């Protein structure tokens, strides 16, 4: 199982839970130190975990992530598109960079990661994609970018569920509310 943005917070909790359920997990994040610390803690607890530092907004990094996962564990079966970040501002104060980084990490990252695993899922006739959206998909003041990206993940999941279901692949979304993590 690959969980993007899993160096800390919800992502780290997700890789731990997947490992507790028997999965071999890949912790991937742009934050190398945090990702390695999460893997070390998991290995200390007896879980099979591997760290791959990657920028999910870059296609080459994402392809390397998937290729290394397959080389390390012999395949990939689950992708959790979790990576995300806020850049909260009122729209009139929101820069184009504030908009772009949120869209690139959450939507482009999910697109690149899902596209990279899909040929493997289709080939094996099985796979699971889980997009981590948010209650923010319904809209929050100062979060036009974040809310739009989280809503986009829901739309993406619905479209891909229809498109890929015939191959034994499920694509779903989880939309949690506020959870106390380092990010929040």
GROMACS .gro file of N, CA and C in nm:
model
  552
    1UNK      N    1   0.084  -0.119   0.000
    1UNK     CA    2   0.000   0.000   0.000
    1UNK      C    3   0.088   0.124   0.000
    2UNK      N    4   0.057   0.217  -0.086
    2UNK     CA    5   0.124   0.347  -0.091
    2UNK      C    6   0.028   0.450  -0.031
    3UNK      N    7   0.077   0.530   0.064
    3UNK     CA    8  -0.001   0.639   0.119
    3UNK      C    9   0.079   0.767   0.098
    4UNK      N   10   0.029   0.857   0.015
    4UNK     CA   11   0.100   0.982  -0.009
    4UNK      C   12   0.084   1.074   0.111
    5UNK      N   13   0.184   1.156   0.134
    5UNK     CA   14   0.179   1.249   0.246
    5UNK      C   15   0.171   1.177   0.379
    6UNK      N   16   0.255   1.074   0.396
    6UNK     CA   17   0.242   0.989   0.515
    6UNK      C   18   0.356   1.002   0.615
    7UNK      N   19   0.430   1.112   0.609
    7UNK     CA   20   0.537   1.133   0.706
    7UNK      C   21   0.483   1.159   0.846
    8UNK      N   22   0.364   1.218   0.853
    8UNK     CA   23   0.308   1.253   0.984
    8UNK      C   24   0.156   1.262   0.974
    9UNK      N   25   0.093   1.295   1.083
    9UNK     CA   26  -0.051   1.320   1.085
    9UNK      C   27  -0.136   1.203   1.041
   10UNK      N   28  -0.242   1.235   0.967
   10UNK     CA   29  -0.335   1.131   0.921
   10UNK      C   30  -0.265   1.027   0.834
   11UNK      N   31  -0.173   1.072   0.750
   11UNK     CA   32  -0.102   0.979   0.663
   11UNK      C   33  -0.023   0.876   0.742
   12UNK      N   34   0.048   0.921   0.845
   12UNK     CA   35   0.124   0.829   0.929
   12UNK      C   36   0.031   0.733   1.002
   13UNK      N   37  -0.083   0.783   1.048
   13UNK     CA   38  -0.182   0.696   1.114
   13UNK      C   39  -0.236   0.593   1.016
   14UNK      N   40  -0.256   0.634   0.889
   14UNK     CA   41  -0.309   0.542   0.789
   14UNK      C   42  -0.211   0.429   0.757
   15UNK      N   43  -0.081   0.463   0.738
   15UNK     CA   44   0.014   0.356   0.707
   15UNK      C   45   0.026   0.259   0.824
   16UNK      N   46   0.020   0.312   0.945
   16UNK     CA   47   0.027   0.225   1.063
   16UNK      C   48  -0.094   0.131   1.065
   17UNK      N   49  -0.213   0.183   1.041
   17UNK     CA   50  -0.332   0.098   1.043
   17UNK      C   51  -0.329  -0.006   0.932
   18UNK      N   52  -0.287   0.034   0.813
   18UNK     CA   53  -0.275  -0.061   0.703
   18UNK      C   54  -0.177  -0.172   0.739
   19UNK      N   55  -0.065  -0.135   0.801
   19UNK     CA   56   0.034  -0.235   0.843
   19UNK      C   57  -0.024  -0.327   0.950
   20UNK      N   58  -0.101  -0.272   1.043
   20UNK     CA   59  -0.165  -0.354   1.146
   20UNK      C   60  -0.260  -0.455   1.084
   21UNK      N   61  -0.316  -0.421   0.968
   21UNK     CA   62  -0.406  -0.511   0.897
   21UNK      C   63  -0.332  -0.607   0.805
   22UNK      N   64  -0.197  -0.600   0.805
   22UNK     CA   65  -0.116  -0.695   0.730
   22UNK      C   66  -0.054  -0.643   0.603
   23UNK      N   67  -0.075  -0.517   0.570
   23UNK     CA   68  -0.017  -0.462   0.447
   23UNK      C   69   0.130  -0.429   0.465
   24UNK      N   70   0.203  -0.444   0.359
   24UNK     CA   71   0.338  -0.388   0.348
   24UNK      C   72   0.316  -0.246   0.300
   25UNK      N   73   0.376  -0.149   0.366
   25UNK     CA   74   0.341  -0.010   0.337
   25UNK      C   75   0.460   0.072   0.290
   26UNK      N   76   0.428   0.167   0.204
   26UNK     CA   77   0.525   0.264   0.157
   26UNK      C   78   0.486   0.399   0.214
   27UNK      N   79   0.577   0.454   0.294
   27UNK     CA   80   0.561   0.589   0.347
   27UNK      C   81   0.627   0.681   0.246
   28UNK      N   82   0.550   0.772   0.191
   28UNK     CA   83   0.606   0.864   0.093
   28UNK      C   84   0.563   1.006   0.124
   29UNK      N   85   0.659   1.094   0.110
   29UNK     CA   86   0.637   1.234   0.144
   29UNK      C   87   0.753   1.313   0.086
   30UNK      N   88   0.737   1.442   0.077
   30UNK     CA   89   0.846   1.529   0.034
   30UNK      C   90   0.939   1.559   0.151
   31UNK      N   91   0.889   1.537   0.273
   31UNK     CA   92   0.966   1.560   0.396
   31UNK      C   93   1.043   1.433   0.432
   32UNK      N   94   1.168   1.427   0.388
   32UNK     CA   95   1.250   1.306   0.404
   32UNK      C   96   1.267   1.265   0.550
   33UNK      N   97   1.300   1.358   0.635
   33UNK     CA   98   1.328   1.326   0.774
   33UNK      C   99   1.205   1.268   0.844
   34UNK      N  100   1.091   1.330   0.823
   34UNK     CA  101   0.967   1.281   0.884
   34UNK      C  102   0.927   1.145   0.831
   35UNK      N  103   0.941   1.125   0.699
   35UNK     CA  104   0.905   0.996   0.639
   35UNK      C  105   0.993   0.885   0.693
   36UNK      N  106   1.123   0.910   0.704
   36UNK     CA  107   1.215   0.808   0.755
   36UNK      C  108   1.187   0.779   0.902
   37UNK      N  109   1.153   0.881   0.979
   37UNK     CA  110   1.120   0.860   1.120
   37UNK      C  111   0.996   0.773   1.135
   38UNK      N  112   0.897   0.796   1.051
   38UNK     CA  113   0.775   0.715   1.055
   38UNK      C  114   0.806   0.570   1.021
   39UNK      N  115   0.888   0.549   0.919
   39UNK     CA  116   0.927   0.413   0.881
   39UNK      C  117   1.007   0.346   0.993
   40UNK      N  118   1.100   0.417   1.052
   40UNK     CA  119   1.181   0.360   1.160
   40UNK      C  120   1.093   0.317   1.277
   41UNK      N  121   0.998   0.400   1.315
   41UNK     CA  122   0.907   0.367   1.425
   41UNK      C  123   0.824   0.244   1.391
   42UNK      N  124   0.781   0.235   1.266
   42UNK     CA  125   0.701   0.120   1.226
   42UNK      C  126   0.784  -0.008   1.224
   43UNK      N  127   0.905   0.001   1.173
   43UNK     CA  128   0.992  -0.117   1.172
   43UNK      C  129   1.025  -0.163   1.314
   44UNK      N  130   1.045  -0.065   1.403
   44UNK     CA  131   1.070  -0.099   1.544
   44UNK      C  132   0.955  -0.178   1.604
   45UNK      N  133   0.835  -0.155   1.552
   45UNK     CA  134   0.716  -0.226   1.600
   45UNK      C  135   0.689  -0.354   1.520
   46UNK      N  136   0.780  -0.390   1.431
   46UNK     CA  137   0.770  -0.517   1.360
   46UNK      C  138   0.694  -0.513   1.228
   47UNK      N  139   0.665  -0.394   1.176
   47UNK     CA  140   0.590  -0.384   1.051
   47UNK      C  141   0.685  -0.372   0.932
   48UNK      N  142   0.637  -0.417   0.815
   48UNK     CA  143   0.712  -0.401   0.691
   48UNK      C  144   0.678  -0.265   0.632
   49UNK      N  145   0.777  -0.177   0.634
   49UNK     CA  146   0.755  -0.040   0.584
   49UNK      C  147   0.879   0.004   0.508
   50UNK      N  148   0.856   0.084   0.406
   50UNK     CA  149   0.965   0.133   0.321
   50UNK      C  150   0.943   0.282   0.298
   51UNK      N  151   1.050   0.358   0.299
   51UNK     CA  152   1.042   0.503   0.278
   51UNK      C  153   1.085   0.538   0.136
   52UNK      N  154   1.002   0.616   0.069
   52UNK     CA  155   1.039   0.670  -0.062
   52UNK      C  156   1.006   0.819  -0.061
   53UNK      N  157   1.110   0.900  -0.067
   53UNK     CA  158   1.091   1.045  -0.072
   53UNK      C  159   1.054   1.081  -0.216
   54UNK      N  160   0.943   1.151  -0.232
   54UNK     CA  161   0.898   1.186  -0.366
   54UNK      C  162   0.813   1.312  -0.361
   55UNK      N  163   0.822   1.388  -0.467
   55UNK     CA  164   0.736   1.505  -0.487
   55UNK      C  165   0.623   1.460  -0.579
   56UNK      N  166   0.504   1.444  -0.525
   56UNK     CA  167   0.395   1.389  -0.605
   56UNK      C  168   0.342   1.484  -0.711
   57UNK      N  169   0.395   1.604  -0.718
   57UNK     CA  170   0.355   1.695  -0.825
   57UNK      C  171   0.444   1.678  -0.948
   58UNK      N  172   0.539   1.587  -0.940
   58UNK     CA  173   0.632   1.562  -1.051
   58UNK      C  174   0.614   1.419  -1.101
   59UNK      N  175   0.578   1.407  -1.228
   59UNK     CA  176   0.548   1.276  -1.287
   59UNK      C  177   0.664   1.178  -1.273
   60UNK      N  178   0.787   1.223  -1.291
   60UNK     CA  179   0.902   1.132  -1.281
   60UNK      C  180   0.917   1.079  -1.139
   61UNK      N  181   0.896   1.164  -1.039
   61UNK     CA  182   0.902   1.119  -0.899
   61UNK      C  183   0.794   1.016  -0.870
   62UNK      N  184   0.674   1.040  -0.921
   62UNK     CA  185   0.563   0.949  -0.897
   62UNK      C  186   0.589   0.815  -0.964
   63UNK      N  187   0.641   0.816  -1.086
   63UNK     CA  188   0.670   0.690  -1.153
   63UNK      C  189   0.779   0.613  -1.079
   64UNK      N  190   0.880   0.684  -1.030
   64UNK     CA  191   0.986   0.621  -0.950
   64UNK      C  192   0.926   0.561  -0.822
   65UNK      N  193   0.833   0.631  -0.760
   65UNK     CA  194   0.765   0.582  -0.640
   65UNK      C  195   0.695   0.449  -0.667
   66UNK      N  196   0.620   0.443  -0.774
   66UNK     CA  197   0.548   0.320  -0.807
   66UNK      C  198   0.645   0.209  -0.846
   67UNK      N  199   0.744   0.240  -0.928
   67UNK     CA  200   0.842   0.139  -0.970
   67UNK      C  201   0.918   0.082  -0.851
   68UNK      N  202   0.961   0.169  -0.760
   68UNK     CA  203   1.036   0.124  -0.642
   68UNK      C  204   0.947   0.043  -0.548
   69UNK      N  205   0.821   0.078  -0.538
   69UNK     CA  206   0.727  -0.001  -0.457
   69UNK      C  207   0.716  -0.142  -0.512
   70UNK      N  208   0.702  -0.153  -0.643
   70UNK     CA  209   0.689  -0.284  -0.707
   70UNK      C  210   0.818  -0.364  -0.691
   71UNK      N  211   0.932  -0.299  -0.707
   71UNK     CA  212   1.060  -0.366  -0.689
   71UNK      C  213   1.078  -0.414  -0.545
   72UNK      N  214   1.041  -0.331  -0.450
   72UNK     CA  215   1.061  -0.362  -0.309
   72UNK      C  216   0.964  -0.469  -0.258
   73UNK      N  217   0.838  -0.457  -0.293
   73UNK     CA  218   0.736  -0.546  -0.236
   73UNK      C  219   0.673  -0.641  -0.337
   74UNK      N  220   0.712  -0.635  -0.463
   74UNK     CA  221   0.661  -0.727  -0.563
   74UNK      C  222   0.528  -0.686  -0.625
   75UNK      N  223   0.478  -0.570  -0.590
   75UNK     CA  224   0.352  -0.524  -0.647
   75UNK      C  225   0.300  -0.405  -0.572
   76UNK      N  226   0.187  -0.356  -0.619
   76UNK     CA  227   0.115  -0.249  -0.550
   76UNK      C  228  -0.033  -0.281  -0.564
   77UNK      N  229  -0.105  -0.269  -0.454
   77UNK     CA  230  -0.247  -0.306  -0.452
   77UNK      C  231  -0.338  -0.196  -0.401
   78UNK      N  232  -0.282  -0.105  -0.322
   78UNK     CA  233  -0.361   0.001  -0.262
   78UNK      C  234  -0.287   0.133  -0.278
   79UNK      N  235  -0.361   0.236  -0.317
   79UNK     CA  236  -0.309   0.373  -0.322
   79UNK      C  237  -0.403   0.461  -0.241
   80UNK      N  238  -0.347   0.532  -0.145
   80UNK     CA  239  -0.423   0.630  -0.070
   80UNK      C  240  -0.369   0.768  -0.106
   81UNK      N  241  -0.451   0.847  -0.175
   81UNK     CA  242  -0.413   0.983  -0.213
   81UNK      C  243  -0.447   1.075  -0.096
   82UNK      N  244  -0.349   1.094  -0.008
   82UNK     CA  245  -0.369   1.167   0.115
   82UNK      C  246  -0.298   1.302   0.116
   83UNK      N  247  -0.193   1.319   0.040
   83UNK     CA  248  -0.112   1.441   0.048
   83UNK      C  249  -0.196   1.566   0.026
   84UNK      N  250  -0.173   1.663   0.110
   84UNK     CA  251  -0.245   1.788   0.096
   84UNK      C  252  -0.189   1.892   0.191
   85UNK      N  253  -0.228   2.016   0.168
   85UNK     CA  254  -0.185   2.125   0.255
   85UNK      C  255  -0.280   2.242   0.237
   86UNK      N  256  -0.295   2.322   0.342
   86UNK     CA  257  -0.378   2.441   0.329
   86UNK      C  258  -0.293   2.564   0.297
   87UNK      N  259  -0.353   2.658   0.230
   87UNK     CA  260  -0.297   2.793   0.211
   87UNK      C  261  -0.416   2.887   0.225
   88UNK      N  262  -0.466   2.896   0.347
   88UNK     CA  263  -0.591   2.965   0.376
   88UNK      C  264  -0.575   3.117   0.371
   89UNK      N  265  -0.659   3.178   0.288
   89UNK     CA  266  -0.666   3.324   0.277
   89UNK      C  267  -0.800   3.359   0.214
   90UNK      N  268  -0.847   3.478   0.243
   90UNK     CA  269  -0.964   3.527   0.170
   90UNK      C  270  -0.927   3.536   0.023
   91UNK      N  271  -1.023   3.510  -0.063
   91UNK     CA  272  -0.997   3.505  -0.207
   91UNK      C  273  -0.926   3.630  -0.257
   92UNK      N  274  -0.966   3.747  -0.211
   92UNK     CA  275  -0.904   3.870  -0.261
   92UNK      C  276  -0.759   3.884  -0.218
   93UNK      N  277  -0.717   3.805  -0.120
   93UNK     CA  278  -0.577   3.807  -0.075
   93UNK      C  279  -0.501   3.682  -0.119
   94UNK      N  280  -0.569   3.589  -0.183
   94UNK     CA  281  -0.508   3.464  -0.224
   94UNK      C  282  -0.426   3.485  -0.351
   95UNK      N  283  -0.301   3.446  -0.346
   95UNK     CA  284  -0.216   3.459  -0.464
   95UNK      C  285  -0.237   3.340  -0.558
   96UNK      N  286  -0.191   3.357  -0.678
   96UNK     CA  287  -0.195   3.247  -0.774
   96UNK      C  288  -0.112   3.129  -0.723
   97UNK      N  289   0.000   3.159  -0.656
   97UNK     CA  290   0.082   3.052  -0.597
   97UNK      C  291   0.006   2.977  -0.488
   98UNK      N  292  -0.071   3.050  -0.406
   98UNK     CA  293  -0.151   2.985  -0.302
   98UNK      C  294  -0.250   2.888  -0.366
   99UNK      N  295  -0.311   2.928  -0.474
   99UNK     CA  296  -0.406   2.842  -0.547
   99UNK      C  297  -0.333   2.722  -0.607
  100UNK      N  298  -0.224   2.751  -0.679
  100UNK     CA  299  -0.155   2.647  -0.754
  100UNK      C  300  -0.096   2.537  -0.665
  101UNK      N  301  -0.033   2.574  -0.554
  101UNK     CA  302   0.030   2.469  -0.472
  101UNK      C  303  -0.073   2.374  -0.414
  102UNK      N  304  -0.187   2.426  -0.373
  102UNK     CA  305  -0.292   2.340  -0.318
  102UNK      C  306  -0.346   2.248  -0.428
  103UNK      N  307  -0.374   2.303  -0.544
  103UNK     CA  308  -0.425   2.222  -0.656
  103UNK      C  309  -0.321   2.120  -0.702
  104UNK      N  310  -0.196   2.162  -0.709
  104UNK     CA  311  -0.091   2.071  -0.756
  104UNK      C  312  -0.070   1.954  -0.661
  105UNK      N  313  -0.062   1.981  -0.532
  105UNK     CA  314  -0.038   1.873  -0.437
  105UNK      C  315  -0.159   1.780  -0.430
  106UNK      N  316  -0.277   1.836  -0.414
  106UNK     CA  317  -0.394   1.750  -0.393
  106UNK      C  318  -0.449   1.689  -0.522
  107UNK      N  319  -0.475   1.771  -0.623
  107UNK     CA  320  -0.538   1.717  -0.744
  107UNK      C  321  -0.438   1.661  -0.844
  108UNK      N  322  -0.337   1.738  -0.877
  108UNK     CA  323  -0.238   1.685  -0.972
  108UNK      C  324  -0.166   1.565  -0.913
  109UNK      N  325  -0.132   1.573  -0.783
  109UNK     CA  326  -0.066   1.460  -0.718
  109UNK      C  327  -0.152   1.334  -0.722
  110UNK      N  328  -0.280   1.348  -0.693
  110UNK     CA  329  -0.371   1.233  -0.699
  110UNK      C  330  -0.384   1.180  -0.841
  111UNK      N  331  -0.391   1.271  -0.938
  111UNK     CA  332  -0.397   1.230  -1.078
  111UNK      C  333  -0.272   1.151  -1.117
  112UNK      N  334  -0.155   1.207  -1.088
  112UNK     CA  335  -0.029   1.141  -1.127
  112UNK      C  336  -0.013   1.006  -1.059
  113UNK      N  337  -0.043   1.000  -0.930
  113UNK     CA  338  -0.026   0.874  -0.857
  113UNK      C  339  -0.125   0.769  -0.906
  114UNK      N  340  -0.248   0.808  -0.926
  114UNK     CA  341  -0.350   0.713  -0.972
  114UNK      C  342  -0.317   0.665  -1.113
  115UNK      N  343  -0.277   0.757  -1.198
  115UNK     CA  344  -0.240   0.718  -1.335
  115UNK      C  345  -0.122   0.621  -1.335
  116UNK      N  346  -0.027   0.641  -1.245
  116UNK     CA  347   0.092   0.555  -1.241
  116UNK      C  348   0.061   0.414  -1.191
  117UNK      N  349  -0.032   0.400  -1.096
  117UNK     CA  350  -0.062   0.265  -1.046
  117UNK      C  351  -0.164   0.191  -1.131
  118UNK      N  352  -0.244   0.264  -1.207
  118UNK     CA  353  -0.357   0.203  -1.277
  118UNK      C  354  -0.317   0.090  -1.373
  119UNK      N  355  -0.211   0.101  -1.453
  119UNK     CA  356  -0.176  -0.012  -1.539
  119UNK      C  357  -0.149  -0.141  -1.459
  120UNK      N  358  -0.091  -0.128  -1.340
  120UNK     CA  359  -0.064  -0.245  -1.256
  120UNK      C  360  -0.194  -0.302  -1.201
  121UNK      N  361  -0.282  -0.214  -1.157
  121UNK     CA  362  -0.411  -0.259  -1.106
  121UNK      C  363  -0.490  -0.330  -1.215
  122UNK      N  364  -0.492  -0.273  -1.334
  122UNK     CA  365  -0.565  -0.334  -1.446
  122UNK      C  366  -0.505  -0.470  -1.479
  123UNK      N  367  -0.371  -0.476  -1.484
  123UNK     CA  368  -0.302  -0.601  -1.516
  123UNK      C  369  -0.328  -0.712  -1.417
  124UNK      N  370  -0.343  -0.678  -1.290
  124UNK     CA  371  -0.369  -0.781  -1.188
  124UNK      C  372  -0.518  -0.802  -1.162
  125UNK      N  373  -0.601  -0.720  -1.227
  125UNK     CA  374  -0.745  -0.735  -1.211
  125UNK      C  375  -0.796  -0.699  -1.073
  126UNK      N  376  -0.724  -0.612  -1.004
  126UNK     CA  377  -0.761  -0.577  -0.867
  126UNK      C  378  -0.681  -0.456  -0.822
  127UNK      N  379  -0.744  -0.369  -0.750
  127UNK     CA  380  -0.674  -0.254  -0.691
  127UNK      C  381  -0.771  -0.168  -0.614
  128UNK      N  382  -0.716  -0.089  -0.525
  128UNK     CA  383  -0.796   0.001  -0.442
  128UNK      C  384  -0.733   0.139  -0.444
  129UNK      N  385  -0.813   0.239  -0.477
  129UNK     CA  386  -0.771   0.379  -0.469
  129UNK      C  387  -0.864   0.446  -0.369
  130UNK      N  388  -0.806   0.515  -0.273
  130UNK     CA  389  -0.883   0.588  -0.174
  130UNK      C  390  -0.833   0.732  -0.173
  131UNK      N  391  -0.921   0.824  -0.211
  131UNK     CA  392  -0.888   0.966  -0.207
  131UNK      C  393  -0.932   1.021  -0.071
  132UNK      N  394  -0.844   1.095  -0.008
  132UNK     CA  395  -0.879   1.158   0.119
  132UNK      C  396  -0.925   1.300   0.089
  133UNK      N  397  -1.054   1.318   0.095
  133UNK     CA  398  -1.114   1.448   0.075
  133UNK      C  399  -1.126   1.514   0.212
  134UNK      N  400  -1.231   1.588   0.233
  134UNK     CA  401  -1.251   1.658   0.360
  134UNK      C  402  -1.393   1.710   0.364
  135UNK      N  403  -1.442   1.734   0.482
  135UNK     CA  404  -1.569   1.801   0.498
  135UNK      C  405  -1.562   1.939   0.433
  136UNK      N  406  -1.442   1.991   0.414
  136UNK     CA  407  -1.423   2.121   0.350
  136UNK      C  408  -1.472   2.122   0.205
  137UNK      N  409  -1.498   2.005   0.146
  137UNK     CA  410  -1.549   2.003   0.008
  137UNK      C  411  -1.682   2.077  -0.004
  138UNK      N  412  -1.749   2.098   0.109
  138UNK     CA  413  -1.875   2.172   0.109
  138UNK      C  414  -1.853   2.322   0.114
  139UNK      N  415  -1.730   2.365   0.134
  139UNK     CA  416  -1.696   2.506   0.134
  139UNK      C  417  -1.665   2.559   0.273
  140UNK      N  418  -1.558   2.634   0.282
  140UNK     CA  419  -1.516   2.701   0.405
  140UNK      C  420  -1.464   2.839   0.368
  141UNK      N  421  -1.497   2.937   0.449
  141UNK     CA  422  -1.438   3.070   0.428
  141UNK      C  423  -1.287   3.060   0.438
  142UNK      N  424  -1.219   3.134   0.359
  142UNK     CA  425  -1.072   3.140   0.347
  142UNK      C  426  -1.011   3.013   0.287
  143UNK      N  427  -1.096   2.923   0.235
  143UNK     CA  428  -1.043   2.799   0.180
  143UNK      C  429  -1.099   2.768   0.041
  144UNK      N  430  -1.111   2.869  -0.043
  144UNK     CA  431  -1.161   2.844  -0.178
  144UNK      C  432  -1.074   2.742  -0.250
  145UNK      N  433  -0.943   2.754  -0.236
  145UNK     CA  434  -0.850   2.661  -0.301
  145UNK      C  435  -0.863   2.520  -0.242
  146UNK      N  436  -0.857   2.510  -0.110
  146UNK     CA  437  -0.863   2.381  -0.040
  146UNK      C  438  -0.998   2.313  -0.065
  147UNK      N  439  -1.107   2.388  -0.051
  147UNK     CA  440  -1.240   2.333  -0.073
  147UNK      C  441  -1.258   2.284  -0.216
  148UNK      N  442  -1.209   2.362  -0.312
  148UNK     CA  443  -1.219   2.321  -0.452
  148UNK      C  444  -1.140   2.194  -0.479
  149UNK      N  445  -1.020   2.185  -0.422
  149UNK     CA  446  -0.938   2.066  -0.443
  149UNK      C  447  -1.003   1.943  -0.380
  150UNK      N  448  -1.056   1.958  -0.259
  150UNK     CA  449  -1.120   1.844  -0.192
  150UNK      C  450  -1.246   1.800  -0.266
  151UNK      N  451  -1.322   1.895  -0.319
  151UNK     CA  452  -1.438   1.861  -0.401
  151UNK      C  453  -1.393   1.791  -0.529
  152UNK      N  454  -1.284   1.836  -0.586
  152UNK     CA  455  -1.230   1.774  -0.706
  152UNK      C  456  -1.192   1.629  -0.684
  153UNK      N  457  -1.139   1.596  -0.566
  153UNK     CA  458  -1.104   1.457  -0.535
  153UNK      C  459  -1.228   1.368  -0.533
  154UNK      N  460  -1.339   1.423  -0.487
  154UNK     CA  461  -1.464   1.347  -0.487
  154UNK      C  462  -1.509   1.321  -0.631
  155UNK      N  463  -1.508   1.425  -0.713
  155UNK     CA  464  -1.546   1.408  -0.853
  155UNK      C  465  -1.456   1.311  -0.926
  156UNK      N  466  -1.326   1.320  -0.898
  156UNK     CA  467  -1.230   1.228  -0.960
  156UNK      C  468  -1.261   1.084  -0.920
  157UNK      N  469  -1.288   1.062  -0.792
  157UNK     CA  470  -1.319   0.926  -0.745
  157UNK      C  471  -1.444   0.871  -0.813
  158UNK      N  472  -1.548   0.953  -0.826
  158UNK     CA  473  -1.671   0.909  -0.890
  158UNK      C  474  -1.647   0.871  -1.036
  159UNK      N  475  -1.572   0.955  -1.107
  159UNK     CA  476  -1.544   0.927  -1.248
  159UNK      C  477  -1.461   0.800  -1.264
  160UNK      N  478  -1.357   0.786  -1.182
  160UNK     CA  479  -1.270   0.669  -1.194
  160UNK      C  480  -1.337   0.541  -1.147
  161UNK      N  481  -1.429   0.551  -1.051
  161UNK     CA  482  -1.502   0.432  -1.009
  161UNK      C  483  -1.581   0.374  -1.126
  162UNK      N  484  -1.642   0.461  -1.204
  162UNK     CA  485  -1.717   0.417  -1.322
  162UNK      C  486  -1.621   0.364  -1.429
  163UNK      N  487  -1.513   0.435  -1.450
  163UNK     CA  488  -1.418   0.400  -1.556
  163UNK      C  489  -1.342   0.270  -1.528
  164UNK      N  490  -1.300   0.250  -1.403
  164UNK     CA  491  -1.209   0.139  -1.371
  164UNK      C  492  -1.276   0.020  -1.303
  165UNK      N  493  -1.401   0.033  -1.264
  165UNK     CA  494  -1.470  -0.075  -1.194
  165UNK      C  495  -1.473  -0.206  -1.270
  166UNK      N  496  -1.482  -0.198  -1.401
  166UNK     CA  497  -1.488  -0.320  -1.482
  166UNK      C  498  -1.362  -0.404  -1.472
  167UNK      N  499  -1.254  -0.347  -1.418
  167UNK     CA  500  -1.127  -0.420  -1.401
  167UNK      C  501  -1.110  -0.473  -1.258
  168UNK      N  502  -1.213  -0.465  -1.177
  168UNK     CA  503  -1.201  -0.511  -1.040
  168UNK      C  504  -1.135  -0.409  -0.948
  169UNK      N  505  -1.136  -0.284  -0.990
  169UNK     CA  506  -1.072  -0.176  -0.915
  169UNK      C  507  -1.180  -0.088  -0.854
  170UNK      N  508  -1.165  -0.061  -0.725
  170UNK     CA  509  -1.257   0.032  -0.662
  170UNK      C  510  -1.186   0.164  -0.637
  171UNK      N  511  -1.260   0.271  -0.650
  171UNK     CA  512  -1.208   0.405  -0.623
  171UNK      C  513  -1.311   0.472  -0.532
  172UNK      N  514  -1.266   0.511  -0.415
  172UNK     CA  515  -1.355   0.570  -0.315
  172UNK      C  516  -1.293   0.696  -0.256
  173UNK      N  517  -1.375   0.764  -0.179
  173UNK     CA  518  -1.334   0.886  -0.110
  173UNK      C  519  -1.374   0.877   0.036
  174UNK      N  520  -1.290   0.931   0.120
  174UNK     CA  521  -1.321   0.949   0.262
  174UNK      C  522  -1.312   1.098   0.286
  175UNK      N  523  -1.411   1.154   0.355
  175UNK     CA  524  -1.415   1.299   0.379
  175UNK      C  525  -1.425   1.328   0.529
  176UNK      N  526  -1.313   1.318   0.600
  176UNK     CA  527  -1.318   1.341   0.745
  176UNK      C  528  -1.340   1.489   0.777
  177UNK      N  529  -1.389   1.511   0.896
  177UNK     CA  530  -1.399   1.647   0.949
  177UNK      C  531  -1.268   1.686   1.013
  178UNK      N  532  -1.274   1.785   1.098
  178UNK     CA  533  -1.155   1.838   1.165
  178UNK      C  534  -1.095   1.731   1.257
  179UNK      N  535  -0.967   1.705   1.241
  179UNK     CA  536  -0.895   1.612   1.325
  179UNK      C  537  -0.768   1.682   1.374
  180UNK      N  538  -0.743   1.675   1.501
  180UNK     CA  539  -0.624   1.742   1.558
  180UNK      C  540  -0.497   1.669   1.512
  181UNK      N  541  -0.421   1.734   1.429
  181UNK     CA  542  -0.290   1.684   1.384
  181UNK      C  543  -0.193   1.801   1.387
  182UNK      N  544  -0.068   1.774   1.356
  182UNK     CA  545   0.031   1.882   1.352
  182UNK      C  546  -0.008   1.990   1.251
  183UNK      N  547  -0.069   1.949   1.139
  183UNK     CA  548  -0.106   2.046   1.036
  183UNK      C  549  -0.216   2.140   1.084
  184UNK      N  550  -0.311   2.087   1.162
  184UNK     CA  551  -0.422   2.171   1.207
  184UNK      C  552  -0.393   2.237   1.340
   0.00000   0.00000   0.00000
